Amino acid sequence: MEPEKENTERPPKRGRKRRQAPSQLGGAAEALRAGWEREERHPQVKKARLSTILFTENWEVTHEQLCGLLKYAVMGKSSVPKPSWCQLFHQNNLNNVVVFVLQGMSQLHFYKFYMEFGFLRKAFRHKFRLPSPSSDFLADIIGLQKKETTEDLSKLSTGSLPSASSKVSINLQDDPIIQKYGSKKVGIIKCLLTKEEMKTFHFPLQGFPDCENFVLTKCNGSVTDNSPLFGLDCEMCLTSKGRELTRIALVAEGGVCVLDELVKPDNKVLDYLTSFSGITKKSLEPVTTKLKDIQRKLKALLPPNAVLVGHSLDLDLKALKMIHPYVIDTSLLYVREQGRRFKLKFLAKAILGKDIQNPDRLGHDATEDARTALELARYFLKYGPKKVAELNLEALARHQGLHAADQGQSSPAGVQQHNASVLDCLHSMGQKLLLLTREVDTSELSSSRNCETVTCLSNKEVLEQARVEVPLFPFSVVQFSFEGFSPALAEEMNQRLRVKWSEISTVYAGPFSKTCNLRSLKRLFKSFGPVQSFSLVLETHQAQRPVTELTLDCDTLVNELEQDSENQGTIYLSGVSETFRERLLRQSSLFVGLEAVILPKDFKNRKQKKYGFLKFKTISSAQRALSIFTGRGWKLKGRNALTPRHLHTWLQSLPPESRTPPGLHIVPPPFEQQALQTLKVDHPKIAAWRWGRKIGKLYHCLCPGTLCLILLPGTKSSHGSLPGLGLMGIKNEEESIAPNKCS
């Protein structure tokens, strides 16, 4: 954004567009982004536009990633790194940035009162999940570092570990590492994955499907806490048969590399994945070593009691087509919340003080990665779980973002891109941030330099001030405050929401005779998507959903979900195989306007599921693609998507609830029943309806080209936490799909 000028009420026009930096991605992602780059260079496209391609598997955007987008919106690609989770085209044509924060609300609020949030769900195509907030949500998304965290991270930058005395006070008993391993030091045996864990995380095992031709190592000895450790890492390419090995590195204790070789794939290479593997066509041309040669060498090198150490080691063993029973996987050793995993790059910096996977180098160094995984295992064994837990890795990942690749780009006006806040970026452009908030809400942001803070007595006054002040500032944060759910009410609503979605996902069909073939029936239903349970009901004489108090609005809700702006242009496909992505890439010319390919993985074993979502730029492109996929060539089943991906992931992570038998009368839980009887003006349902409309009216008063974000931060207390939700769009970009102003 350009610096402010005196006596002007409208932001100045943008300057000349900068040339697009070359893409750093490879393979399928590069093919998708190539289309984006061409579009950004097209001279006729002038409006700023968003395209969200979330690379995080749980569809969650961290506060730090959100801050990265806001900084990029202010300064552009020549000054700060591009966001890794979305594309903002023609940033220099943005006029303003406005962030609405609905303090006290969460993702649960949005989907509990989905019908009431009419304007928001229809106007904003881009939605994403937010993690539960810290004590100062605004400071996090603006990038204001807490003092203690800054001290710790400055120590990390010099390669030393932060001391326990300098850490923010944390409850070690809640740390997932302590919950799994305890607080005392452990040996190798305790760190090994059990056979059940290897099965859960889809490691190759003897006697399992798809492992018939895998080679067993000669490791049949008795493993002890003194067994030798070997670091292993493999690089792969994409061939006509899937992923195949192109490089292997094996490192013994002490860091000595005992094997480092390039490998010639057996099948035709479609993509060398050079940006990740560092492998090129030229480097593989003289290579004669094949997979069977590597298998033979590994069997000879590994002693009977060897323990393999690696990061996401299941992928390496699959590439090797080998089975080894004794493994330590550092992505699982350093346990993270909610089944997520830390990246190797982050652990190397946070634990060992090492910088690996340098973006200036072509691809990863397999030897470096293998050695790093080995050092991480040794650190865990030497210092124990308590020492690791005291490092508070989750907080470091959230605040510093060491897990993201260092872009290494220069910044003007002395702005340091790693530690710069949105305020710093605005200051370097000669601009200020406007904060409108209630007096009762305190934040480090309100007292920060370069922030114009206007405090109000009520939400109504915040809204009135926003109409006057927001057009005068290039960057505004407007915060409304609402009464959060009590812990008991939140749990009840969570429970009812789970039951409701379970009921909506249930279908009764019939009539079936007692002699019908159950196996054929199951096969038929599974062809439409994964089936959680299957029961035979002989009394039903039609196909329908169950009818209970929770599903009375089912048809209306399904229709509204289909009309949700995020679902428009997105299709659901069932029957997707593991080679689907490669086949799609080969025939990409058939699918014009394809923005994203989303192939979910099982939450536990990480295996790709047999369904997926494809997101297109336009509804017509999506419909054309759907007709191709359901035709004779592909033979898939599909339809327009109903469930936004972040909601789908959230519901998948919740424990299943037992369904209510048909015809059973459901009485609202006591807390909600009491609240609904009073129907006070500030009841959450009324608040959702009223403030959704009010924000809609304010949104339509914003000038064209305004990047607008609606953030429901989520809640966190000693009783538990609720994740948040983000919605975003650019004024004018979204108006073609936005319905009435106050619907």
XYZ file of C-alpha atoms in Angstrom:
743
model
C 0.000 0.000 0.000
C 1.153 3.539 -0.713
C 1.858 6.018 2.129
C -1.058 8.143 3.308
C -1.466 11.669 1.953
C -2.949 14.583 3.827
C -6.570 15.611 3.299
C -7.493 12.497 1.347
C -10.341 10.241 2.257
C -9.691 7.582 -0.382
C -6.458 5.614 -0.577
C -4.281 6.497 -3.546
C -4.084 4.280 -6.623
C -1.486 1.610 -6.873
C 1.885 1.987 -8.469
C 3.377 -0.052 -11.265
C 3.089 -3.828 -10.949
C 6.231 -5.743 -10.081
C 7.415 -8.734 -12.047
C 6.370 -12.128 -10.723
C 9.041 -14.062 -8.840
C 9.661 -17.579 -10.171
C 7.854 -20.437 -8.485
C 9.833 -22.565 -6.044
C 7.506 -25.546 -6.157
C 7.745 -28.712 -8.182
C 5.547 -31.531 -9.400
C 1.781 -31.379 -9.111
C 1.847 -28.236 -6.993
C 4.016 -26.517 -9.605
C 1.572 -27.445 -12.353
C -1.302 -25.880 -10.421
C 0.653 -22.771 -9.539
C 1.854 -22.340 -13.129
C -1.741 -21.497 -14.020
C -1.838 -18.976 -11.195
C 1.363 -17.318 -12.398
C 0.049 -17.026 -15.979
C -3.137 -15.484 -14.675
C -1.268 -12.954 -12.566
C 0.716 -11.780 -15.617
C -2.389 -11.432 -17.807
C -2.717 -7.734 -18.683
C -6.536 -7.719 -18.675
C -6.906 -8.954 -15.091
C -6.635 -5.965 -12.774
C -8.761 -6.690 -9.712
C -7.164 -8.121 -6.604
C -8.290 -11.717 -6.145
C -7.889 -14.554 -3.647
C -7.342 -18.236 -4.269
C -7.056 -20.449 -1.192
C -5.060 -23.619 -1.536
C -4.523 -24.868 1.989
C -1.567 -27.207 2.254
C -2.195 -28.034 5.918
C -3.902 -31.406 6.159
C -6.337 -30.398 8.852
C -7.345 -27.239 6.941
C -6.160 -25.124 9.851
C -4.455 -21.768 9.392
C -2.224 -20.759 12.290
C -2.224 -17.252 13.720
C 1.283 -16.835 12.322
C 0.209 -17.830 8.813
C -2.665 -15.363 9.068
C -0.203 -12.662 10.101
C 1.900 -13.540 7.050
C -1.064 -12.898 4.756
C -1.781 -9.537 6.407
C 1.858 -8.434 6.021
C 1.843 -9.499 2.376
C -1.395 -7.552 1.811
C 0.341 -4.432 3.147
C 3.750 -4.685 1.468
C 3.558 -7.064 -1.502
C 5.873 -9.732 -2.832
C 9.008 -7.591 -3.161
C 9.167 -7.055 0.595
C 7.817 -10.094 2.449
C 7.349 -13.785 1.556
C 4.201 -14.849 -0.219
C 1.702 -16.681 2.005
C 2.240 -20.434 1.781
C -1.436 -21.337 2.218
C -3.208 -19.052 -0.262
C -2.647 -16.856 -3.323
C -3.355 -13.125 -3.323
C -3.259 -11.931 -6.936
C -2.595 -8.288 -7.842
C -1.853 -7.211 -4.278
C -0.908 -3.750 -5.555
C -4.582 -3.246 -6.515
C -5.789 -3.709 -2.940
C -7.188 -0.506 -1.476
C -7.752 -1.365 2.176
C -7.607 -4.201 4.683
C -10.385 -4.598 7.268
C -10.380 -7.302 9.932
C -13.582 -7.950 11.927
C -13.006 -9.891 15.147
C -16.038 -11.465 16.871
C -14.457 -12.036 20.271
C -16.095 -14.854 22.253
C -17.342 -16.710 19.168
C -15.965 -19.948 17.710
C -16.457 -22.427 14.877
C -19.110 -24.061 17.059
C -21.082 -20.783 17.066
C -20.955 -20.547 13.282
C -22.291 -24.042 12.589
C -24.682 -24.132 15.531
C -26.289 -20.956 14.143
C -25.448 -21.604 10.503
C -28.834 -20.436 9.212
C -28.590 -17.185 11.190
C -25.200 -16.253 9.695
C -26.882 -15.863 6.292
C -24.778 -13.107 4.789
C -21.404 -14.318 6.045
C -21.728 -17.870 4.740
C -22.949 -16.721 1.321
C -20.664 -13.744 0.778
C -17.296 -15.178 1.815
C -16.075 -18.046 -0.320
C -12.857 -18.646 1.607
C -13.211 -20.253 5.032
C -10.629 -21.890 7.257
C -10.242 -23.233 10.757
C -8.276 -21.326 13.432
C -6.547 -22.930 16.421
C -7.896 -22.045 19.845
C -6.591 -18.599 20.829
C -3.851 -17.595 23.239
C -4.400 -14.938 25.884
C -3.941 -12.158 23.303
C -5.438 -13.083 19.928
C -4.983 -9.641 18.361
C -1.290 -9.521 19.248
C -0.825 -12.938 17.634
C -2.420 -12.124 14.282
C -0.678 -8.736 14.074
C 2.654 -10.372 14.913
C 3.496 -8.736 18.221
C 5.941 -11.118 19.921
C 5.623 -11.658 23.649
C 8.734 -10.704 25.576
C 9.456 -14.172 26.891
C 8.974 -15.759 23.484
C 11.266 -13.238 21.810
C 14.037 -14.001 24.284
C 13.684 -17.723 23.730
C 13.671 -17.420 19.968
C 16.696 -15.126 19.927
C 18.553 -17.909 21.691
C 17.358 -20.332 19.063
C 18.717 -18.109 16.320
C 22.202 -18.427 17.849
C 21.866 -22.196 18.001
C 21.437 -22.556 21.773
C 18.462 -24.051 23.516
C 16.280 -21.856 25.752
C 16.572 -22.599 29.427
C 13.613 -23.848 31.434
C 13.830 -20.794 33.697
C 13.193 -18.431 30.779
C 10.119 -20.274 29.526
C 6.556 -19.200 29.928
C 4.946 -21.162 32.734
C 3.397 -24.331 31.304
C 1.664 -27.354 32.751
C 3.960 -30.245 31.812
C 1.343 -32.835 32.722
C -0.794 -31.667 29.784
C 2.074 -32.004 27.327
C 1.422 -34.921 24.931
C 5.071 -36.045 25.257
C 4.731 -36.406 29.042
C 1.365 -38.127 28.642
C 2.906 -40.748 26.346
C 6.386 -41.294 27.829
C 6.155 -39.965 31.395
C 8.703 -37.525 32.830
C 11.622 -39.893 33.459
C 14.334 -40.683 30.922
C 13.583 -43.553 28.542
C 15.622 -46.051 26.553
C 15.524 -47.213 22.953
C 12.914 -49.904 23.655
C 10.418 -47.323 24.935
C 10.912 -45.158 21.824
C 10.324 -47.960 19.318
C 7.005 -48.026 17.505
C 4.920 -51.000 18.558
C 3.514 -53.330 15.935
C 0.069 -51.843 16.569
C 1.433 -48.320 16.046
C 3.195 -49.399 12.864
C -0.100 -50.801 11.655
C -1.954 -47.610 12.613
C 0.537 -45.380 10.791
C 0.621 -47.668 7.778
C 4.173 -48.980 7.928
C 4.879 -51.959 5.659
C 4.454 -55.163 7.682
C 4.923 -58.809 6.847
C 1.707 -60.507 5.728
C -0.133 -57.245 5.070
C -1.800 -56.345 1.749
C 0.402 -54.540 -0.779
C 3.520 -55.861 0.982
C 3.714 -59.282 -0.700
C 6.818 -58.401 -2.750
C 8.571 -56.401 -0.033
C 12.018 -57.564 1.124
C 12.663 -58.322 4.797
C 15.866 -57.112 6.409
C 17.877 -59.726 8.279
C 17.051 -58.039 11.581
C 15.846 -60.947 13.669
C 18.045 -60.278 16.693
C 16.986 -59.193 20.142
C 16.771 -55.392 20.387
C 18.015 -53.784 23.619
C 18.606 -50.245 24.843
C 22.178 -50.640 23.556
C 21.218 -51.583 19.992
C 22.855 -49.514 17.221
C 20.865 -46.681 15.631
C 20.975 -45.857 11.915
C 19.530 -42.688 10.386
C 17.678 -43.273 7.100
C 16.284 -40.885 4.509
C 15.094 -41.431 0.942
C 14.215 -39.118 -1.924
C 11.587 -40.102 -4.474
C 10.324 -39.127 -7.914
C 6.930 -39.577 -9.532
C 6.714 -42.329 -12.175
C 3.968 -43.983 -14.192
C 3.604 -46.486 -11.301
C 3.625 -43.934 -8.480
C 6.508 -42.809 -6.258
C 9.845 -44.562 -6.732
C 13.223 -44.314 -5.027
C 15.870 -42.000 -6.536
C 18.295 -41.520 -3.631
C 19.052 -43.190 -0.299
C 21.248 -42.107 2.619
C 22.109 -44.268 5.646
C 24.017 -42.698 8.545
C 25.536 -44.645 11.445
C 25.925 -43.377 15.019
C 28.564 -40.686 15.203
C 27.291 -39.190 11.950
C 29.309 -41.355 9.558
C 27.480 -41.857 6.246
C 27.712 -45.552 5.306
C 25.496 -45.392 2.216
C 24.610 -42.516 -0.119
C 23.572 -43.506 -3.625
C 21.390 -42.409 -6.501
C 18.920 -45.009 -7.777
C 17.480 -45.466 -11.265
C 13.670 -45.907 -11.173
C 12.237 -48.978 -12.910
C 9.450 -47.047 -14.658
C 9.057 -43.916 -16.759
C 9.606 -40.728 -14.720
C 6.751 -38.203 -14.906
C 8.110 -35.700 -12.373
C 11.559 -35.652 -10.730
C 10.176 -33.535 -7.834
C 13.432 -31.598 -8.102
C 12.484 -28.804 -5.708
C 12.142 -31.400 -2.935
C 14.510 -34.202 -3.968
C 17.244 -32.228 -5.720
C 17.205 -34.948 -8.401
C 17.250 -33.986 -12.078
C 17.064 -35.954 -15.297
C 20.713 -35.184 -15.939
C 21.848 -36.471 -12.543
C 20.104 -39.829 -13.075
C 21.267 -40.416 -16.667
C 24.594 -42.159 -15.805
C 23.137 -44.104 -12.836
C 22.892 -47.881 -13.172
C 22.030 -48.779 -9.550
C 18.532 -50.241 -9.239
C 16.206 -50.782 -6.291
C 17.153 -54.463 -5.939
C 20.840 -53.434 -5.586
C 19.976 -51.087 -2.722
C 17.886 -53.755 -1.020
C 20.831 -56.140 -1.201
C 23.254 -53.561 0.218
C 20.944 -52.637 3.092
C 20.533 -56.262 4.103
C 24.321 -56.589 4.196
C 24.944 -53.326 6.088
C 22.345 -53.572 8.873
C 23.243 -55.804 11.844
C 20.529 -58.146 13.224
C 19.616 -55.772 16.079
C 19.707 -52.511 14.095
C 17.161 -49.782 14.818
C 16.241 -47.479 11.916
C 15.597 -43.811 12.699
C 13.896 -41.399 10.300
C 11.253 -38.715 9.895
C 8.003 -40.122 8.450
C 9.918 -43.358 8.023
C 6.922 -45.241 6.627
C 7.347 -43.389 3.307
C 11.023 -44.303 3.119
C 10.378 -48.006 3.765
C 7.626 -48.059 1.149
C 9.979 -46.484 -1.390
C 12.582 -49.122 -0.506
C 9.920 -51.867 -0.610
C 11.433 -53.262 2.564
C 10.110 -54.396 5.926
C 12.000 -53.622 9.133
C 10.474 -54.312 12.574
C 12.504 -51.911 14.757
C 11.976 -48.225 13.995
C 11.995 -44.833 15.724
C 10.056 -42.202 13.793
C 10.978 -38.695 14.993
C 7.736 -37.245 13.582
C 5.938 -39.472 16.114
C 8.602 -39.469 18.851
C 8.156 -35.719 19.373
C 4.418 -36.062 19.931
C 2.240 -33.113 18.975
C -1.315 -32.128 19.869
C -4.305 -33.510 17.910
C -2.252 -36.043 15.953
C -0.337 -33.386 14.022
C 3.411 -33.672 13.375
C 6.317 -31.248 13.602
C 8.381 -30.824 10.463
C 11.982 -32.006 10.493
C 13.201 -28.485 9.654
C 11.425 -27.070 12.707
C 12.716 -29.752 15.103
C 16.262 -29.327 13.795
C 16.174 -25.605 14.603
C 14.224 -25.775 17.860
C 16.031 -28.792 19.369
C 19.476 -28.855 17.765
C 19.904 -25.230 16.699
C 20.579 -26.380 13.115
C 19.393 -24.856 9.856
C 18.595 -27.587 7.327
C 16.775 -27.763 3.985
C 18.114 -24.376 2.929
C 15.797 -22.905 0.255
C 18.792 -21.554 -1.675
C 19.891 -25.135 -2.312
C 18.243 -27.310 -4.945
C 16.141 -29.832 -3.018
C 16.789 -31.616 0.280
C 20.050 -33.302 1.259
C 19.171 -36.905 2.141
C 22.367 -37.363 4.195
C 21.681 -34.182 6.159
C 18.087 -35.235 6.863
C 19.123 -38.746 7.931
C 21.832 -37.361 10.242
C 19.388 -34.828 11.722
C 16.774 -37.500 12.516
C 19.478 -39.567 14.218
C 20.614 -36.578 16.310
C 17.016 -35.847 17.334
C 16.552 -39.429 18.562
C 19.833 -39.215 20.483
C 18.767 -35.929 22.090
C 15.480 -37.452 23.236
C 17.282 -40.451 24.742
C 19.954 -38.319 26.429
C 17.795 -35.599 27.993
C 14.446 -37.361 28.395
C 10.795 -36.372 27.813
C 10.684 -33.767 30.600
C 13.483 -31.702 29.066
C 11.778 -31.836 25.674
C 8.399 -30.854 27.158
C 9.979 -27.863 28.909
C 10.987 -26.483 25.507
C 7.259 -25.923 24.804
C 7.606 -26.824 21.127
C 3.953 -26.097 20.380
C 4.355 -22.475 21.479
C 7.597 -22.094 19.536
C 5.972 -23.445 16.385
C 3.003 -21.154 16.817
C 4.918 -17.950 17.515
C 8.088 -18.254 15.479
C 7.051 -20.386 12.521
C 10.423 -22.074 12.255
C 8.564 -24.889 10.486
C 8.028 -22.592 7.465
C 10.820 -22.336 4.878
C 12.982 -19.231 5.090
C 12.290 -17.224 1.943
C 15.400 -15.085 2.419
C 13.963 -12.008 0.678
C 15.057 -8.462 1.506
C 12.743 -5.877 3.038
C 12.713 -2.109 2.569
C 13.078 0.521 5.260
C 14.966 -1.858 7.531
C 11.970 -4.124 8.160
C 13.137 -7.577 9.334
C 10.710 -10.005 7.732
C 11.043 -12.743 10.376
C 10.227 -10.554 13.368
C 8.315 -7.739 11.686
C 4.731 -7.169 12.743
C 1.941 -5.736 10.643
C 2.534 -2.474 12.530
C 6.186 -2.445 11.413
C 5.141 -3.015 7.803
C 2.607 -0.191 7.950
C 5.161 2.112 9.594
C 7.654 1.463 6.781
C 4.929 2.556 4.332
C 4.125 5.706 6.330
C 0.742 4.348 7.469
C -1.091 3.615 10.706
C -3.393 0.835 11.928
C -6.853 1.651 13.278
C -8.162 -0.422 16.203
C -11.811 -0.085 17.233
C -12.637 -2.011 20.396
C -14.573 -1.933 23.637
C -12.973 -0.545 26.800
C -13.299 -3.898 28.566
C -11.128 -5.637 25.961
C -7.417 -5.318 26.604
C -4.674 -6.165 24.139
C -1.021 -5.345 23.711
C -1.997 -3.967 20.305
C -4.072 -1.106 21.761
C -1.018 0.428 23.451
C 1.412 -0.216 20.594
C 3.228 2.451 18.628
C 1.733 3.199 15.204
C -1.744 2.035 16.303
C -4.637 4.508 16.456
C -6.933 3.038 19.133
C -10.557 4.114 19.576
C -12.241 2.584 22.645
C -16.015 2.354 22.891
C -18.550 1.489 25.575
C -20.568 -1.039 23.554
C -20.650 -3.093 20.357
C -23.182 -0.632 18.974
C -20.746 2.243 19.450
C -17.945 0.199 17.820
C -20.190 -0.276 14.779
C -21.073 3.426 14.595
C -17.420 4.458 14.856
C -16.464 1.899 12.196
C -18.784 3.521 9.648
C -16.933 6.817 10.141
C -13.313 5.788 10.787
C -12.681 2.693 8.653
C -12.751 4.521 5.254
C -9.999 6.851 6.532
C -7.412 4.151 7.292
C -5.658 1.664 5.001
C -5.706 -1.062 7.665
C -8.427 -1.447 10.309
C -9.208 -3.957 13.043
C -12.798 -3.808 14.315
C -13.396 -5.944 17.398
C -16.837 -6.832 18.764
C -17.208 -8.712 22.051
C -19.821 -11.338 22.860
C -20.587 -13.526 25.820
C -18.996 -16.913 25.219
C -20.691 -20.228 25.881
C -20.356 -21.543 29.396
C -18.310 -24.789 29.507
C -21.437 -26.846 30.245
C -23.453 -25.243 27.423
C -20.530 -25.550 25.000
C -20.249 -29.268 25.704
C -23.997 -29.755 25.263
C -24.015 -27.884 21.953
C -20.968 -29.804 20.751
C -22.764 -33.036 21.575
C -25.981 -32.037 19.829
C -24.084 -30.855 16.764
C -22.284 -34.188 16.529
C -25.586 -36.056 16.821
C -27.210 -33.806 14.234
C -24.489 -34.353 11.616
C -24.540 -38.062 12.383
C -28.295 -38.153 11.770
C -27.992 -36.138 8.549
C -25.371 -38.619 7.366
C -27.732 -41.569 8.015
C -29.980 -43.053 5.318
C -32.699 -45.683 5.747
C -33.381 -47.712 2.594
C -35.660 -50.613 1.759
C -37.538 -52.819 1.651
C -34.981 -55.659 1.610
C -35.799 -59.317 1.944
C -34.199 -61.507 4.569
C -32.342 -63.337 1.785
C -30.768 -60.248 0.240
C -26.990 -60.250 -0.340
C -25.505 -58.025 2.374
C -22.082 -58.002 0.758
C -23.508 -56.584 -2.479
C -25.474 -53.990 -0.517
C -22.380 -52.866 1.359
C -20.429 -52.651 -1.884
C -23.182 -50.530 -3.432
C -23.308 -48.051 -0.539
C -19.508 -47.843 -0.256
C -19.305 -46.807 -3.908
C -20.808 -43.454 -2.850
C -18.244 -42.888 -0.083
C -16.935 -44.338 3.197
C -19.586 -46.043 5.352
C -19.163 -45.775 9.122
C -21.719 -48.446 10.031
C -24.281 -50.629 8.275
C -27.464 -52.094 9.810
C -30.295 -53.970 8.103
C -33.781 -52.575 8.841
C -36.531 -54.686 7.307
C -39.475 -52.397 8.158
C -38.433 -49.382 6.052
C -40.224 -49.003 2.712
C -38.364 -46.061 1.214
C -35.013 -44.307 1.140
C -34.934 -41.390 3.572
C -33.048 -39.799 6.441
C -34.218 -40.325 10.047
C -36.781 -37.821 11.287
C -36.042 -36.376 14.735
C -36.211 -32.931 16.267
C -32.600 -32.369 15.270
C -33.228 -33.165 11.585
C -36.490 -31.303 10.986
C -34.555 -28.604 9.111
C -32.394 -31.181 7.322
C -33.593 -30.467 3.766
C -33.269 -26.715 4.265
C -29.812 -27.104 5.791
C -28.574 -29.363 2.973
C -29.872 -26.877 0.399
C -28.158 -23.985 2.184
C -24.906 -25.965 2.403
C -25.036 -26.573 -1.335
C -25.494 -22.831 -1.866
C -22.633 -21.987 0.515
C -20.194 -19.868 -1.489
C -17.272 -22.103 -0.502
C -19.011 -25.171 -1.932
C -19.883 -23.508 -5.228
C -17.304 -24.605 -7.732
C -16.309 -27.624 -5.611
C -17.207 -31.234 -6.449
C -17.078 -34.413 -4.367
C -15.808 -37.643 -5.957
C -16.003 -41.203 -4.628
C -14.008 -44.213 -5.802
C -10.739 -42.281 -6.019
C -7.647 -44.517 -6.260
C -4.069 -43.855 -5.160
C -3.090 -43.093 -8.767
C -5.858 -40.512 -9.193
C -3.591 -37.484 -8.751
C -1.062 -38.726 -11.318
C -3.784 -39.514 -13.857
C -5.363 -36.109 -13.270
C -2.003 -34.464 -13.866
C -1.547 -36.283 -17.182
C -5.002 -35.163 -18.378
C -4.970 -31.704 -16.783
C -5.878 -30.047 -20.103
C -9.408 -31.481 -19.751
C -10.050 -29.667 -16.484
C -9.907 -25.939 -17.129
C -9.957 -23.721 -14.041
C -8.844 -26.399 -11.564
C -7.587 -24.657 -8.417
C -7.106 -27.433 -5.868
C -7.067 -31.215 -5.528
C -7.905 -32.332 -1.990
C -7.374 -36.017 -1.198
C -7.968 -36.583 2.536
C -5.914 -39.059 4.529
C -7.016 -41.224 7.403
C -6.498 -39.375 10.694
C -4.698 -42.352 12.266
C -2.903 -44.417 9.635
C -2.274 -41.541 7.147
C -3.519 -43.692 4.254
C -5.297 -41.893 1.423
C -9.050 -42.287 1.552
C -11.101 -43.301 -1.462
C -12.788 -39.957 -1.968
C -11.717 -36.410 -2.670
C -12.712 -32.827 -3.441
C -11.820 -30.760 -6.507
C -12.114 -26.996 -6.395
C -12.615 -24.965 -9.585
C -12.639 -21.237 -10.286
C -16.178 -21.277 -11.684
C -19.325 -23.344 -11.240
C -19.468 -24.110 -14.981
C -15.921 -25.528 -14.920
C -16.883 -27.720 -11.967
C -19.974 -29.041 -13.743
C -18.003 -29.870 -16.891
C -15.434 -31.735 -14.832
C -18.158 -33.619 -12.939
C -19.651 -34.879 -16.200
C -16.200 -36.152 -17.270
C -15.440 -37.889 -13.962
C -18.820 -39.640 -13.846
C -18.573 -40.681 -17.504
C -17.309 -43.898 -19.011
C -13.648 -42.913 -18.971
C -13.273 -42.387 -15.214
C -16.327 -44.220 -13.825
C -16.389 -42.290 -10.540
C -19.420 -41.228 -8.523
C -19.742 -37.588 -7.624
C -21.872 -34.541 -6.954
C -21.626 -30.898 -5.903
C -19.857 -30.667 -2.548
C -21.969 -30.169 0.573
C -19.436 -30.059 3.388
C -16.788 -27.308 3.513
C -13.390 -28.942 3.986
C -12.582 -27.328 7.332
C -15.970 -28.488 8.702
C -15.426 -31.963 7.275
C -12.058 -32.209 9.048
C -13.482 -30.877 12.307
C -16.325 -33.397 12.329
C -13.938 -36.230 11.421
C -11.778 -35.423 14.453
C -14.701 -35.500 16.888
C -15.517 -38.779 18.661
C -18.573 -40.493 17.140
C -21.868 -40.203 18.961
C -24.431 -42.963 19.180
C -27.397 -42.174 16.965
C -30.840 -41.666 18.371
C -33.307 -44.468 17.583
C -36.013 -43.444 15.086
C -39.005 -41.759 16.635
C -37.321 -40.960 19.955
C -38.307 -37.498 21.231
C -35.235 -35.363 21.857
C -35.519 -32.757 24.586
C -33.045 -29.854 24.410
C -30.399 -30.079 27.154
C -31.271 -28.077 30.265
C -28.819 -25.231 29.682
C -29.923 -24.623 26.079
C -33.598 -25.183 26.916
C -33.427 -22.520 29.609
C -31.609 -20.110 27.289
C -34.056 -20.631 24.433
C -37.030 -20.032 26.726
C -35.725 -16.628 27.745
C -34.565 -15.643 24.208
C -32.790 -12.574 25.508
C -31.555 -9.999 23.038
C -27.938 -11.041 23.670
C -28.641 -14.759 23.334
C -26.038 -16.263 20.933
C -28.682 -17.195 18.350
C -30.107 -13.672 18.278
C -26.606 -12.168 18.332
C -25.563 -14.290 15.343
C -28.577 -13.132 13.331
C -28.362 -9.443 14.291
C -24.617 -8.978 13.980
C -24.324 -11.038 10.823
C -26.728 -8.557 9.208
C -25.001 -5.494 10.704
C -21.559 -6.610 9.520
C -23.094 -7.303 6.111
C -24.339 -3.717 5.869
C -20.953 -2.373 6.945
C -19.219 -4.639 4.419
C -21.269 -3.168 1.574
C -20.126 0.308 2.626
C -16.463 -0.635 2.144
C -14.727 0.610 -0.984
C -14.054 -1.866 -3.825
C -10.775 -3.738 -3.567
C -10.926 -4.101 0.223
C -9.534 -7.322 1.675
C -12.024 -8.250 4.398
C -11.562 -10.931 7.072
C -14.163 -12.123 9.590
C -12.461 -13.915 12.491
C -14.216 -15.964 15.161
C -11.142 -16.551 17.364
C -12.465 -19.518 19.351
C -12.334 -19.838 23.116
C -9.917 -21.296 25.631
C -10.389 -21.933 29.336
C -9.418 -24.371 32.070
C -12.482 -26.444 31.071
C -11.339 -26.895 27.469
C -11.009 -25.048 24.186
C -13.036 -24.475 21.028
C -11.285 -23.860 17.676
C -12.015 -20.689 15.771
C -13.102 -19.952 12.207
C -11.937 -17.460 9.601
C -13.783 -16.124 6.549
C -12.265 -13.814 3.962
C -12.876 -12.174 0.634
C -12.156 -9.076 -1.430
C -14.920 -6.543 -2.040
C -16.133 -6.757 -5.669
C -14.444 -10.124 -6.181
C -17.178 -11.738 -4.094
C -20.159 -9.587 -5.126
C -21.025 -11.814 -8.061
C -21.836 -14.615 -5.646
C -23.076 -12.567 -2.713
C -26.892 -12.519 -2.523
C -28.930 -9.807 -0.857
C -27.153 -7.354 1.375
C -28.867 -8.438 4.517
C -30.079 -11.941 3.814
